[in-house]
Every structure is written in C-alpha cells, then in structure tokens.
Amino acid sequence: TAFLGAGRVPAMAPRELFPAKRDYKRPRERGTVCRWVCVEYGFVTRDGRSNDDIQLHVNNAKGEQFKQWLRVNGLNEGDRV
C-alpha cells in the first residue's frame, strides 16, 4: 500500500468483489397437527413421512404472546405448522 499522507486511509474494495454469503439453512419441515394432547404439547405428522409423528411443544413457539395464546387456545387437528 502506498503512503497517502496524514489522516488518509486507502479506499476499501467494493462489496461486489467479495462472494455473497450463501444461506445454507435447511428449509423448515412442515406438517399437520394430528393430536393436541394437553395445554403444553401435541403431535404433528410431517409432510412426506407417513411412519412417524413428532412432538410439538409450546415452549418451542416464538414469542411470549404466542406461547400464551397457544396455552389458552391450543391447536386443532388439521392445523398446518
């Protein structure tokens, strides 16, 4: 780098010279509620997988207001998640 004088710094490279960040996150799995057992949890049948159900717990919901709503209202069979 060349000396630019007092208080001056070289310009940074433009953003397009660097490769863009790639999003390697897996897509979320989707499913249908098959049973809502109690206030805290229920079971979901995943799309594309007919042989197993997974447990869906209220504590994994995002946001405190949504968690409270789930505890009061729950989910119905057939709801998509």
Backbone as ProteinMPNN parsed JSONL, in Angstrom:
{"seq_chain_A": "TAFLGAGRVPAMAPRELFPAKRDYKRPRERGTVCRWVCVEYGFVTRDGRSNDDIQLHVNNAKGEQFKQWLRVNGLNEGDRV", "coords_chain_A": {"N_chain_A": [[0.842, -1.187, 0.0], [0.421, 2.216, -0.658], [1.787, 5.219, 0.771], [-0.457, 7.561, 1.994], [-0.522, 10.005, 3.189], [-1.119, 12.339, 5.896], [-3.62, 11.25, 8.047], [-5.161, 10.054, 6.064], [-6.688, 7.206, 4.587], [-6.468, 4.149, 2.673], [-8.927, 3.423, 0.149], [-11.676, 1.16, 0.633], [-12.281, -2.083, -0.813], [-14.823, -2.549, -3.29], [-18.039, -3.926, -2.483], [-19.014, -5.881, -4.261], [-16.831, -7.341, -5.127], [-16.33, -9.366, -3.387], [-17.416, -12.678, -2.634], [-20.913, -13.368, -2.33], [-22.664, -14.013, 0.73], [-23.783, -17.259, 1.388], [-26.836, -18.897, 1.978], [-27.117, -21.522, 3.973], [-29.012, -22.797, 5.431], [-31.306, -25.357, 6.348], [-34.48, -25.924, 4.81], [-37.509, -25.278, 6.623], [-39.252, -27.94, 8.197], [-42.509, -28.998, 7.421], [-45.842, -29.712, 8.578], [-48.842, -31.42, 9.736], [-51.117, -30.976, 12.356], [-51.94, -33.707, 14.317], [-52.839, -34.572, 16.762], [-53.728, -32.814, 19.66], [-52.659, -32.935, 22.708], [-52.603, -31.904, 25.423], [-52.46, -28.843, 27.359], [-49.817, -28.114, 27.019], [-48.501, -29.578, 24.919], [-48.56, -31.283, 21.684], [-49.038, -33.506, 18.846], [-47.518, -33.89, 15.629], [-47.872, -34.774, 12.249], [-45.428, -35.186, 9.916], [-44.921, -33.722, 6.694], [-44.549, -35.775, 3.861], [-43.596, -37.923, 5.295], [-44.841, -40.725, 6.444], [-44.683, -42.547, 8.488], [-44.075, -41.684, 11.079], [-44.726, -39.577, 13.934], [-44.113, -36.369, 15.306], [-43.332, -34.68, 18.375], [-44.771, -31.642, 19.359], [-44.009, -28.891, 21.143], [-45.186, -26.317, 23.321], [-43.287, -24.567, 24.422], [-41.404, -24.252, 22.439], [-42.408, -22.43, 20.704], [-42.295, -19.219, 19.089], [-41.926, -16.199, 20.721], [-43.42, -14.647, 23.516], [-46.125, -13.842, 23.74], [-47.354, -15.395, 21.774], [-46.893, -17.949, 22.823], [-48.479, -17.802, 25.143], [-50.99, -17.527, 23.93], [-51.185, -20.008, 22.632], [-51.282, -21.707, 24.861], [-53.758, -21.059, 25.909], [-55.584, -21.429, 23.758], [-54.676, -23.61, 22.214], [-54.111, -26.006, 19.529], [-55.917, -27.123, 16.658], [-56.878, -30.317, 15.282], [-55.555, -30.97, 12.122], [-54.554, -28.418, 11.636], [-52.058, -26.54, 9.994], [-48.577, -26.581, 10.403]], "CA_chain_A": [[0.0, 0.0, 0.0], [1.177, 3.462, -0.755], [1.554, 6.194, 1.835], [-1.418, 8.532, 1.483], [-0.414, 11.276, 3.873], [-1.651, 12.426, 7.255], [-5.047, 11.068, 8.271], [-5.878, 9.459, 4.94], [-6.582, 5.751, 4.503], [-6.857, 3.682, 1.339], [-10.347, 3.078, -0.01], [-11.973, -0.267, 0.744], [-12.728, -2.703, -2.053], [-16.291, -2.579, -3.405], [-18.691, -5.121, -1.944], [-19.246, -6.922, -5.252], [-15.629, -8.134, -5.362], [-16.337, -10.497, -2.48], [-18.58, -13.545, -2.881], [-22.064, -13.151, -1.452], [-22.869, -15.068, 1.713], [-24.793, -18.215, 0.976], [-27.699, -19.339, 3.065], [-27.059, -22.971, 3.988], [-30.008, -23.327, 6.355], [-32.29, -26.284, 5.803], [-35.85, -25.394, 4.862], [-38.277, -25.811, 7.752], [-40.165, -29.041, 7.914], [-43.908, -28.656, 7.601], [-46.657, -30.86, 8.927], [-50.235, -31.221, 10.114], [-51.394, -31.415, 13.721], [-52.799, -34.89, 14.332], [-53.413, -34.661, 18.112], [-53.275, -31.82, 20.636], [-52.881, -33.755, 23.892], [-52.939, -31.089, 26.588], [-52.141, -27.425, 27.207], [-48.402, -27.909, 26.73], [-47.93, -30.194, 23.726], [-49.364, -32.098, 20.785], [-48.245, -34.266, 17.888], [-47.608, -33.431, 14.246], [-47.423, -35.675, 11.194], [-44.613, -34.416, 8.981], [-45.187, -33.919, 5.267], [-43.614, -36.662, 3.198], [-43.198, -39.026, 6.17], [-46.101, -41.273, 6.952], [-44.483, -43.546, 9.524], [-43.768, -41.185, 12.414], [-45.231, -38.281, 14.386], [-43.176, -35.713, 16.207], [-43.964, -33.912, 19.437], [-44.692, -30.194, 19.203], [-44.167, -28.344, 22.49], [-45.479, -24.883, 23.362], [-42.072, -23.813, 24.75], [-40.629, -24.006, 21.228], [-43.049, -21.366, 19.925], [-41.536, -17.972, 19.135], [-42.608, -15.057, 21.295], [-44.186, -14.944, 24.734], [-47.562, -13.69, 23.498], [-47.795, -16.559, 21.016], [-46.921, -19.068, 23.768], [-49.673, -17.641, 25.972], [-52.156, -17.818, 23.087], [-51.23, -21.457, 22.438], [-51.707, -22.355, 26.102], [-55.186, -20.807, 26.087], [-56.385, -21.924, 22.643], [-54.181, -24.86, 21.642], [-54.23, -26.151, 18.076], [-56.908, -28.112, 16.245], [-56.422, -31.311, 14.329], [-55.589, -30.474, 10.747], [-53.842, -27.155, 11.506], [-50.748, -26.673, 9.362], [-47.472, -25.948, 11.135]], "C_chain_A": [[0.876, 1.235, 0.0], [0.845, 4.37, 0.405], [0.676, 7.305, 1.292], [-1.343, 9.884, 2.175], [-1.113, 11.238, 5.208], [-3.161, 12.232, 7.285], [-5.814, 10.431, 7.131], [-5.644, 7.956, 4.92], [-6.984, 5.305, 3.11], [-8.329, 3.286, 1.308], [-10.52, 1.564, 0.099], [-12.46, -0.784, -0.602], [-14.251, -2.687, -2.112], [-16.848, -3.929, -2.967], [-18.807, -6.234, -2.994], [-17.985, -7.734, -5.596], [-15.584, -9.376, -4.483], [-17.558, -11.364, -2.753], [-19.686, -13.288, -1.863], [-22.175, -14.31, -0.469], [-23.977, -15.974, 1.221], [-25.577, -18.672, 2.187], [-27.772, -20.863, 3.009], [-28.087, -23.588, 4.924], [-30.958, -24.276, 5.638], [-33.651, -25.622, 5.796], [-36.597, -26.03, 6.028], [-39.158, -26.956, 7.313], [-41.579, -28.582, 8.221], [-44.684, -29.903, 7.944], [-48.059, -30.442, 9.315], [-50.442, -31.768, 11.519], [-52.334, -32.614, 13.665], [-53.454, -35.085, 15.7], [-52.863, -33.53, 18.957], [-53.65, -32.391, 21.995], [-53.33, -32.942, 25.092], [-52.508, -29.652, 26.323], [-50.725, -27.218, 26.68], [-47.903, -28.493, 25.408], [-48.966, -30.97, 22.916], [-48.447, -32.827, 19.829], [-48.553, -33.823, 16.471], [-47.133, -34.544, 13.322], [-46.681, -34.84, 10.162], [-44.98, -34.739, 7.541], [-44.115, -34.814, 4.661], [-43.147, -37.827, 4.041], [-44.448, -39.573, 6.836], [-45.913, -42.178, 8.159], [-44.191, -42.993, 10.917], [-44.418, -39.829, 12.67], [-44.184, -37.674, 15.299], [-43.951, -34.883, 17.216], [-43.718, -32.429, 19.195], [-44.993, -29.582, 20.558], [-44.334, -26.838, 22.442], [-44.218, -24.063, 23.63], [-41.205, -23.539, 23.534], [-41.254, -22.945, 20.325], [-42.246, -20.078, 20.09], [-42.398, -16.846, 19.682], [-43.504, -15.44, 22.467], [-45.694, -14.822, 24.524], [-48.118, -14.89, 22.738], [-47.871, -17.792, 21.919], [-48.162, -19.002, 24.65], [-50.928, -17.985, 25.178], [-52.299, -19.323, 22.88], [-51.709, -22.176, 23.694], [-53.209, -22.183, 26.328], [-56.002, -21.538, 25.018], [-55.961, -23.28, 22.091], [-54.25, -24.842, 20.127], [-55.259, -27.228, 17.787], [-56.287, -29.141, 15.329], [-56.587, -30.754, 12.92], [-54.92, -29.129, 10.545], [-52.472, -27.414, 10.907], [-49.701, -25.925, 10.169], [-46.171, -26.161, 10.399]], "O_chain_A": [[1.948, 1.259, 0.604], [-0.25, 4.303, 0.961], [0.992, 7.921, 0.275], [-2.04, 10.818, 1.778], [-1.646, 10.202, 5.604], [-3.898, 12.965, 6.625], [-7.032, 10.284, 7.232], [-4.54, 7.487, 5.199], [-7.749, 5.991, 2.433], [-8.897, 2.867, 2.317], [-9.641, 0.792, -0.284], [-12.981, -0.028, -1.422], [-14.904, -2.803, -1.075], [-16.173, -4.952, -3.081], [-18.709, -7.411, -2.649], [-18.088, -8.735, -6.306], [-14.879, -10.334, -4.798], [-18.626, -10.841, -3.072], [-19.423, -13.027, -0.69], [-21.824, -15.445, -0.791], [-24.99, -15.508, 0.699], [-25.033, -18.812, 3.282], [-28.405, -21.43, 2.118], [-28.035, -24.79, 5.185], [-31.36, -24.047, 4.497], [-33.952, -24.831, 6.69], [-36.348, -27.183, 6.379], [-39.729, -26.953, 6.222], [-41.805, -27.852, 9.186], [-44.255, -31.018, 7.646], [-48.421, -29.268, 9.234], [-50.004, -32.873, 11.839], [-53.395, -32.55, 13.045], [-54.516, -35.701, 15.789], [-51.653, -33.304, 18.972], [-54.813, -32.343, 22.395], [-54.342, -33.266, 25.714], [-52.222, -29.289, 25.181], [-50.464, -26.247, 25.97], [-46.964, -27.951, 24.825], [-50.067, -31.268, 23.378], [-47.225, -32.781, 19.972], [-49.676, -33.437, 16.147], [-46.112, -35.182, 13.582], [-47.239, -33.897, 9.599], [-45.308, -35.878, 7.21], [-42.924, -34.635, 4.915], [-42.372, -38.654, 3.56], [-45.033, -38.924, 7.703], [-46.897, -42.545, 8.801], [-44.07, -43.774, 11.861], [-44.632, -39.04, 11.75], [-43.455, -38.391, 15.984], [-45.07, -34.442, 16.956], [-42.606, -32.014, 18.869], [-46.1, -29.729, 21.075], [-43.707, -26.159, 21.629], [-44.096, -22.956, 23.106], [-40.341, -22.664, 23.592], [-40.684, -22.601, 19.29], [-41.594, -19.874, 21.114], [-43.478, -16.574, 19.159], [-44.243, -16.422, 22.412], [-46.459, -15.616, 25.073], [-49.223, -15.35, 23.023], [-48.801, -18.59, 21.802], [-48.821, -20.015, 24.88], [-51.825, -18.655, 25.689], [-53.406, -19.856, 22.945], [-52.46, -23.148, 23.604], [-53.858, -23.071, 26.882], [-56.996, -22.191, 25.334], [-56.789, -24.019, 21.558], [-54.425, -23.788, 19.516], [-55.448, -28.143, 18.588], [-55.282, -28.87, 14.671], [-57.607, -30.156, 12.578], [-54.725, -28.714, 9.403], [-51.801, -28.384, 11.263], [-49.91, -24.779, 10.568], [-45.122, -25.704, 10.853]]}, "name": "protein", "num_of_chains": 1, "seq": "TAFLGAGRVPAMAPRELFPAKRDYKRPRERGTVCRWVCVEYGFVTRDGRSNDDIQLHVNNAKGEQFKQWLRVNGLNEGDRV"}
